[in-house]
PDB file of C-alpha atoms and ligand atoms in Angstrom:
ATOM      1  CA  UNK B   1      12.768  19.565  14.621  1.00  0.00           C
ATOM      2  CA  UNK B   2      11.769  16.964  11.672  1.00  0.00           C
ATOM      3  CA  UNK B   3       9.851  14.050  13.102  1.00  0.00           C
ATOM      4  CA  UNK B   4      12.366  11.484  11.781  1.00  0.00           C
ATOM      5  CA  UNK B   5      14.967  13.064  13.645  1.00  0.00           C
ATOM      6  CA  UNK B   6      13.919  11.704  16.978  1.00  0.00           C
ATOM      7  CA  UNK B   7      15.304   9.083  18.144  1.00  0.00           C
ATOM      8  CA  UNK B   8      14.111   5.605  18.212  1.00  0.00           C
ATOM      9  CA  UNK B   9      14.708   1.967  17.239  1.00  0.00           C
ATOM     10  CA  UNK B  10      12.784  -0.687  14.984  1.00  0.00           C
ATOM     11  CA  UNK B  11      10.901  -3.726  16.580  1.00  0.00           C
ATOM     12  CA  UNK B  12      10.268  -6.158  14.205  1.00  0.00           C
ATOM     13  CA  UNK B  13       6.450  -7.175  13.502  1.00  0.00           C
ATOM     14  CA  UNK B  14       6.341  -9.383  10.398  1.00  0.00           C
ATOM     15  CA  UNK B  15       9.514 -11.199   9.198  1.00  0.00           C
ATOM     16  CA  UNK B  16      10.554 -11.257   5.299  1.00  0.00           C
ATOM     17  CA  UNK B  17       9.701 -14.825   5.443  1.00  0.00           C
ATOM     18  CA  UNK B  18       5.808 -14.400   6.416  1.00  0.00           C
ATOM     19  CA  UNK B  19       5.865 -11.406   4.033  1.00  0.00           C
ATOM     20  CA  UNK B  20       6.868 -13.501   1.282  1.00  0.00           C
ATOM     21  CA  UNK B  21       4.462 -16.633   2.514  1.00  0.00           C
ATOM     22  CA  UNK B  22       1.488 -14.221   2.242  1.00  0.00           C
ATOM     23  CA  UNK B  23       2.433 -12.591  -0.797  1.00  0.00           C
ATOM     24  CA  UNK B  24       2.554 -15.992  -2.455  1.00  0.00           C
ATOM     25  CA  UNK B  25      -0.957 -16.661  -1.130  1.00  0.00           C
ATOM     26  CA  UNK B  26      -2.655 -13.528  -2.108  1.00  0.00           C
ATOM     27  CA  UNK B  27      -1.191 -13.912  -5.739  1.00  0.00           C
ATOM     28  CA  UNK B  28      -2.805 -17.438  -6.098  1.00  0.00           C
ATOM     29  CA  UNK B  29      -6.008 -15.770  -5.083  1.00  0.00           C
ATOM     30  CA  UNK B  30      -5.664 -13.011  -7.563  1.00  0.00           C
ATOM     31  CA  UNK B  31      -4.816 -15.426 -10.006  1.00  0.00           C
ATOM     32  CA  UNK B  32      -7.962 -17.102  -9.295  1.00  0.00           C
ATOM     33  CA  UNK B  33     -10.615 -13.858  -9.629  1.00  0.00           C
ATOM     34  CA  UNK B  34      -8.688 -12.661 -12.540  1.00  0.00           C
ATOM     35  CA  UNK B  35      -8.545 -16.061 -14.458  1.00  0.00           C
ATOM     36  CA  UNK B  36      -9.043 -15.503 -18.090  1.00  0.00           C
ATOM     37  CA  UNK B  37      -8.307 -11.751 -18.292  1.00  0.00           C
ATOM     38  CA  UNK B  38      -6.448 -10.361 -21.458  1.00  0.00           C
ATOM     39  CA  UNK B  39      -4.199  -8.408 -19.711  1.00  0.00           C
ATOM     40  CA  UNK B  40      -4.325  -7.183 -15.674  1.00  0.00           C
ATOM     41  CA  UNK B  41      -2.810  -3.984 -14.989  1.00  0.00           C
ATOM     42  CA  UNK B  42      -1.221  -3.685 -11.548  1.00  0.00           C
ATOM     43  CA  UNK B  43      -1.488  -0.191 -10.459  1.00  0.00           C
ATOM     44  CA  UNK B  44       1.200   0.468  -7.435  1.00  0.00           C
ATOM     45  CA  UNK B  45       0.495   3.501  -5.563  1.00  0.00           C
ATOM     46  CA  UNK B  46       4.022   5.044  -5.143  1.00  0.00           C
ATOM     47  CA  UNK B  47       5.660   5.286  -3.327  1.00  0.00           C
ATOM     48  CA  UNK B  48       5.394   3.068  -0.121  1.00  0.00           C
ATOM     49  CA  UNK B  49       4.210  -0.042  -2.732  1.00  0.00           C
ATOM     50  CA  UNK B  50       6.851  -0.137  -4.820  1.00  0.00           C
ATOM     51  CA  UNK B  51       8.703  -3.567  -2.803  1.00  0.00           C
ATOM     52  CA  UNK B  52       5.357  -5.230  -2.174  1.00  0.00           C
ATOM     53  CA  UNK B  53       4.259  -5.251  -5.937  1.00  0.00           C
ATOM     54  CA  UNK B  54       7.332  -5.969  -7.511  1.00  0.00           C
ATOM     55  CA  UNK B  55       7.542  -9.066  -5.208  1.00  0.00           C
ATOM     56  CA  UNK B  56       3.698  -9.640  -6.321  1.00  0.00           C
ATOM     57  CA  UNK B  57       3.643  -9.540  -9.857  1.00  0.00           C
ATOM     58  CA  UNK B  58       6.545 -12.135  -9.956  1.00  0.00           C
ATOM     59  CA  UNK B  59       4.115 -14.423  -7.883  1.00  0.00           C
ATOM     60  CA  UNK B  60       1.232 -13.597 -10.163  1.00  0.00           C
ATOM     61  CA  UNK B  61       1.044 -15.918 -13.025  1.00  0.00           C
ATOM     62  CA  UNK B  62      -1.521 -13.937 -15.214  1.00  0.00           C
ATOM     63  CA  UNK B  63      -0.202 -11.436 -18.118  1.00  0.00           C
ATOM     64  CA  UNK B  64      -0.066  -8.046 -16.137  1.00  0.00           C
ATOM     65  CA  UNK B  65       0.964  -4.741 -17.456  1.00  0.00           C
ATOM     66  CA  UNK B  66       2.444  -2.339 -14.392  1.00  0.00           C
ATOM     67  CA  UNK B  67       1.573   1.083 -13.952  1.00  0.00           C
ATOM     68  CA  UNK B  68       2.077   3.617 -10.844  1.00  0.00           C
ATOM     69  CA  UNK B  69       0.143   6.207  -9.522  1.00  0.00           C
ATOM     70  CA  UNK B  70       1.077   8.900  -6.659  1.00  0.00           C
ATOM     71  CA  UNK B  71      -1.039  10.632  -4.401  1.00  0.00           C
ATOM     72  CA  UNK B  72       0.175  12.353  -1.681  1.00  0.00           C
ATOM     73  CA  UNK B  73      -0.934  11.586   1.809  1.00  0.00           C
ATOM     74  CA  UNK B  74       1.368  11.713   4.956  1.00  0.00           C
ATOM     75  CA  UNK B  75       4.466  14.434   3.933  1.00  0.00           C
ATOM     76  CA  UNK B  76       6.989  13.374   6.207  1.00  0.00           C
ATOM     77  CA  UNK B  77       5.087  12.891   9.543  1.00  0.00           C
ATOM     78  CA  UNK B  78       3.049  10.167  11.205  1.00  0.00           C
ATOM     79  CA  UNK B  79      -0.623  12.383  10.780  1.00  0.00           C
ATOM     80  CA  UNK B  80      -2.253  11.282   7.693  1.00  0.00           C
ATOM     81  CA  UNK B  81      -3.822  14.509   6.126  1.00  0.00           C
ATOM     82  CA  UNK B  82      -7.300  14.591   4.525  1.00  0.00           C
ATOM     83  CA  UNK B  83      -6.887  16.395   1.633  1.00  0.00           C
ATOM     84  CA  UNK B  84      -5.421  13.665  -1.283  1.00  0.00           C
ATOM     85  CA  UNK B  85      -3.865  15.207  -4.256  1.00  0.00           C
ATOM     86  CA  UNK B  86      -2.703  13.201  -7.024  1.00  0.00           C
ATOM     87  CA  UNK B  87       1.037  14.026  -7.549  1.00  0.00           C
ATOM     88  CA  UNK B  88       1.522  11.379 -10.573  1.00  0.00           C
ATOM     89  CA  UNK B  89      -1.119   9.910 -12.902  1.00  0.00           C
ATOM     90  CA  UNK B  90      -1.522   6.667 -14.726  1.00  0.00           C
ATOM     91  CA  UNK B  91       0.798   6.420 -18.321  1.00  0.00           C
ATOM     92  CA  UNK B  92      -1.916   4.069 -19.257  1.00  0.00           C
ATOM     93  CA  UNK B  93      -5.669   4.125 -20.219  1.00  0.00           C
ATOM     94  CA  UNK B  94      -7.686   1.367 -18.007  1.00  0.00           C
ATOM     95  CA  UNK B  95     -11.351   2.138 -19.562  1.00  0.00           C
ATOM     96  CA  UNK B  96     -12.495  -1.454 -20.243  1.00  0.00           C
ATOM     97  CA  UNK B  97      -9.721  -3.283 -18.227  1.00  0.00           C
ATOM     98  CA  UNK B  98      -9.056  -5.260 -15.187  1.00  0.00           C
ATOM     99  CA  UNK B  99      -7.224  -3.717 -12.871  1.00  0.00           C
ATOM    100  CA  UNK B 100      -5.736  -4.349  -9.647  1.00  0.00           C
ATOM    101  CA  UNK B 101      -4.524  -1.684  -6.990  1.00  0.00           C
ATOM    102  CA  UNK B 102      -1.781  -2.276  -4.904  1.00  0.00           C
ATOM    103  CA  UNK B 103      -1.448   0.124  -1.719  1.00  0.00           C
ATOM    104  CA  UNK B 104       1.075  -0.717   1.215  1.00  0.00           C
ATOM    105  CA  UNK B 105      -1.012   0.334   3.894  1.00  0.00           C
ATOM    106  CA  UNK B 106      -4.841   1.366   4.971  1.00  0.00           C
ATOM    107  CA  UNK B 107      -5.082   3.535   7.360  1.00  0.00           C
ATOM    108  CA  UNK B 108      -7.790   6.041   7.615  1.00  0.00           C
ATOM    109  CA  UNK B 109      -8.754   5.190   4.412  1.00  0.00           C
ATOM    110  CA  UNK B 110      -8.447   8.793   2.557  1.00  0.00           C
ATOM    111  CA  UNK B 111      -6.172   7.990   0.387  1.00  0.00           C
ATOM    112  CA  UNK B 112      -7.607   4.691  -0.989  1.00  0.00           C
ATOM    113  CA  UNK B 113     -10.809   5.691  -1.187  1.00  0.00           C
ATOM    114  CA  UNK B 114     -10.007   8.815  -3.216  1.00  0.00           C
ATOM    115  CA  UNK B 115      -8.250   6.877  -5.322  1.00  0.00           C
ATOM    116  CA  UNK B 116     -10.810   4.109  -5.900  1.00  0.00           C
ATOM    117  CA  UNK B 117     -13.465   7.084  -6.676  1.00  0.00           C
ATOM    118  CA  UNK B 118     -10.993   8.426  -9.100  1.00  0.00           C
ATOM    119  CA  UNK B 119     -10.139   4.647 -11.011  1.00  0.00           C
ATOM    120  CA  UNK B 120     -13.889   3.977 -11.076  1.00  0.00           C
ATOM    121  CA  UNK B 121     -14.620   7.037 -13.070  1.00  0.00           C
ATOM    122  CA  UNK B 122     -12.475   5.857 -15.750  1.00  0.00           C
ATOM    123  CA  UNK B 123     -14.642   2.745 -16.206  1.00  0.00           C
ATOM    124  CA  UNK B 124     -12.666  -0.286 -15.920  1.00  0.00           C
ATOM    125  CA  UNK B 125     -14.628  -3.777 -16.671  1.00  0.00           C
ATOM    126  CA  UNK B 126     -13.414  -4.763 -13.315  1.00  0.00           C
ATOM    127  CA  UNK B 127     -11.230  -3.031 -10.256  1.00  0.00           C
ATOM    128  CA  UNK B 128      -9.783  -4.976  -7.083  1.00  0.00           C
ATOM    129  CA  UNK B 129      -7.733  -3.620  -4.276  1.00  0.00           C
ATOM    130  CA  UNK B 130      -4.615  -5.811  -2.530  1.00  0.00           C
ATOM    131  CA  UNK B 131      -3.264  -4.039   0.584  1.00  0.00           C
ATOM    132  CA  UNK B 132      -0.261  -5.167   2.307  1.00  0.00           C
ATOM    133  CA  UNK B 133      -1.569  -3.741   5.627  1.00  0.00           C
ATOM    134  CA  UNK B 134      -4.382  -2.860   7.319  1.00  0.00           C
ATOM    135  CA  UNK B 135      -5.184  -0.243  10.295  1.00  0.00           C
ATOM    136  CA  UNK B 136      -8.485  -1.097  10.966  1.00  0.00           C
ATOM    137  CA  UNK B 137      -8.450   0.922  14.498  1.00  0.00           C
ATOM    138  CA  UNK B 138      -7.580   4.155  12.299  1.00  0.00           C
ATOM    139  CA  UNK B 139     -10.417   4.232  10.165  1.00  0.00           C
ATOM    140  CA  UNK B 140     -11.803   7.410   9.236  1.00  0.00           C
ATOM    141  CA  UNK B 141     -13.567   6.662   5.690  1.00  0.00           C
ATOM    142  CA  UNK B 142     -15.151   3.618   4.612  1.00  0.00           C
ATOM    143  CA  UNK B 143     -13.281   1.584   2.575  1.00  0.00           C
ATOM    144  CA  UNK B 144     -12.182  -2.208   2.063  1.00  0.00           C
ATOM    145  CA  UNK B 145      -9.672  -3.474  -0.057  1.00  0.00           C
ATOM    146  CA  UNK B 146     -10.451  -7.024  -1.611  1.00  0.00           C
ATOM    147  CA  UNK B 147      -7.637  -7.825  -0.083  1.00  0.00           C
ATOM    148  CA  UNK B 148      -5.305  -7.441   2.884  1.00  0.00           C
ATOM    149  CA  UNK B 149      -1.869  -9.292   3.763  1.00  0.00           C
ATOM    150  CA  UNK B 150      -2.019  -8.251   7.142  1.00  0.00           C
ATOM    151  CA  UNK B 151      -4.353  -6.811   9.959  1.00  0.00           C
ATOM    152  CA  UNK B 152      -1.843  -5.212  12.371  1.00  0.00           C
ATOM    153  CA  UNK B 153      -2.684  -2.712  15.354  1.00  0.00           C
ATOM    154  CA  UNK B 154      -2.470   1.075  15.511  1.00  0.00           C
ATOM    155  CA  UNK B 155       1.528   1.251  15.305  1.00  0.00           C
ATOM    156  CA  UNK B 156       3.727   2.887  13.278  1.00  0.00           C
ATOM    157  CA  UNK B 157       5.475   0.679  11.202  1.00  0.00           C
ATOM    158  CA  UNK B 158       8.624   0.587   8.763  1.00  0.00           C
ATOM    159  CA  UNK B 159      10.216  -1.634   6.028  1.00  0.00           C
ATOM    160  CA  UNK B 160       9.115  -3.326   2.908  1.00  0.00           C
ATOM    161  CA  UNK B 161       8.973  -0.386   1.257  1.00  0.00           C
ATOM    162  CA  UNK B 162       7.263   1.878   3.877  1.00  0.00           C
ATOM    163  CA  UNK B 163       9.292   4.748   5.267  1.00  0.00           C
ATOM    164  CA  UNK B 164       9.292   7.088   8.219  1.00  0.00           C
ATOM    165  CA  UNK B 165      10.472  10.438   6.750  1.00  0.00           C
ATOM    166  CA  UNK B 166      11.851   8.553   3.709  1.00  0.00           C
ATOM    167  CA  UNK B 167      14.065   6.069   5.877  1.00  0.00           C
ATOM    168  CA  UNK B 168      13.599   2.750   6.395  1.00  0.00           C
ATOM    169  CA  UNK B 169      12.215   1.557   3.159  1.00  0.00           C
ATOM    170  CA  UNK B 170      14.804  -0.704   2.622  1.00  0.00           C
ATOM    171  CA  UNK B 171      14.027  -3.081   5.609  1.00  0.00           C
ATOM    172  CA  UNK B 172      13.287  -6.611   4.657  1.00  0.00           C
ATOM    173  CA  UNK B 173      10.637  -7.020   6.874  1.00  0.00           C
ATOM    174  CA  UNK B 174       8.400  -4.512   8.505  1.00  0.00           C
ATOM    175  CA  UNK B 175       8.446  -3.548  12.037  1.00  0.00           C
ATOM    176  CA  UNK B 176       7.291  -0.930  14.280  1.00  0.00           C
ATOM    177  CA  UNK B 177       8.735   2.139  15.291  1.00  0.00           C
ATOM    178  CA  UNK B 178       9.745   2.712  18.773  1.00  0.00           C
ATOM    179  CA  UNK B 179      10.837   6.064  19.952  1.00  0.00           C
ATOM    180  CA  UNK B 180      13.416   6.298  22.630  1.00  0.00           C
ATOM    181  CA  UNK B 181      13.128   9.318  23.845  1.00  0.00           C
ATOM    182  CA  UNK B 182      10.297   8.926  26.459  1.00  0.00           C
ATOM    183  CA  UNK B 183       7.334  11.151  24.276  1.00  0.00           C
ATOM    184  CA  UNK B 184       4.503   9.601  22.108  1.00  0.00           C
ATOM    185  CA  UNK B 185       4.445   8.467  18.301  1.00  0.00           C
TER     186      UNK B 185
HETATM  187  P1  LIG O   1      -4.674   6.885   4.650  1.00  0.00           P
HETATM  188  O1  LIG O   1      -5.069   7.854   3.686  1.00  0.00           O
HETATM  189  O2  LIG O   1      -4.437   7.319   6.473  1.00  0.00           O
HETATM  190  O3  LIG O   1      -5.081   5.454   4.820  1.00  0.00           O
HETATM  191  O4  LIG O   1      -2.741   6.792   4.913  1.00  0.00           O
HETATM  192  C1  LIG O   1      -2.571   5.697   3.990  1.00  0.00           C
HETATM  193  C2  LIG O   1      -1.055   5.782   3.519  1.00  0.00           C
HETATM  194  O5  LIG O   1      -0.374   6.556   4.897  1.00  0.00           O
HETATM  195  C3  LIG O   1      -0.388   4.698   3.164  1.00  0.00           C
HETATM  196  O6  LIG O   1      -0.342   4.707   1.871  1.00  0.00           O
HETATM  197  C4  LIG O   1       1.248   5.161   3.977  1.00  0.00           C
HETATM  198  O7  LIG O   1       1.869   5.762   2.952  1.00  0.00           O
HETATM  199  C5  LIG O   1       1.019   5.905   5.029  1.00  0.00           C
HETATM  200  N1  LIG O   1       1.369   5.365   6.226  1.00  0.00           N
HETATM  201  C6  LIG O   1      -0.082   5.085   7.097  1.00  0.00           C
HETATM  202  N2  LIG O   1       0.186   4.360   7.765  1.00  0.00           N
HETATM  203  C7  LIG O   1       2.002   3.926   8.072  1.00  0.00           C
HETATM  204  C8  LIG O   1       2.735   3.971   8.845  1.00  0.00           C
HETATM  205  O8  LIG O   1       2.264   3.267   9.915  1.00  0.00           O
HETATM  206  N3  LIG O   1       3.933   3.986   8.236  1.00  0.00           N
HETATM  207  C9  LIG O   1       4.216   4.465   7.547  1.00  0.00           C
HETATM  208  N4  LIG O   1       3.648   4.976   6.284  1.00  0.00           N
HETATM  209  C10 LIG O   1       2.330   4.985   6.500  1.00  0.00           C
END
């Protein structure tokens, strides 16, 4: 049985309003850090960051270019795999450029550390990371985002672009998955 075939409900954890306020505040810090840049290359990690990056770039006041990278991580289960593969690479060059990597969740840290290593090897002028959510309790590899939207407990979350077995990405808020069949996550 696919994991997402288990019955569950979603309990709201972070409201759409709280997310919007935080996104605006993050954008102000990003604007200040990259002030004077000719163009900021905003790299969204697919697919979970697609709503976050859409909102974030509309709050950023600097000239931006948007690119995407897709790394495999979870598959369709709730257990993170250690092997990170690049499924879709950037379209543009980042050598000598200012880069902001936008991630949905930092969980074990494997995905982000792999992506940072890869992008750093292309010699950007500056590379910073903005993650919407951080689950420090699950960290296995030391990696730190420059900015984090919210630090959350060890719960499986969905919404605002984040999925459970490709479902629930379109929820406007972030909610935690609670199984109703009595089993653990
Ligand atoms: P990491 O490599 O373990 O840090 O995994 C990061 C990726 O796992 C994120 O970009 C998400 O796609 C996924 N992930 C981690 N936690 C959750 C969660 O609570 N809900 C949905 N996806 C998650």
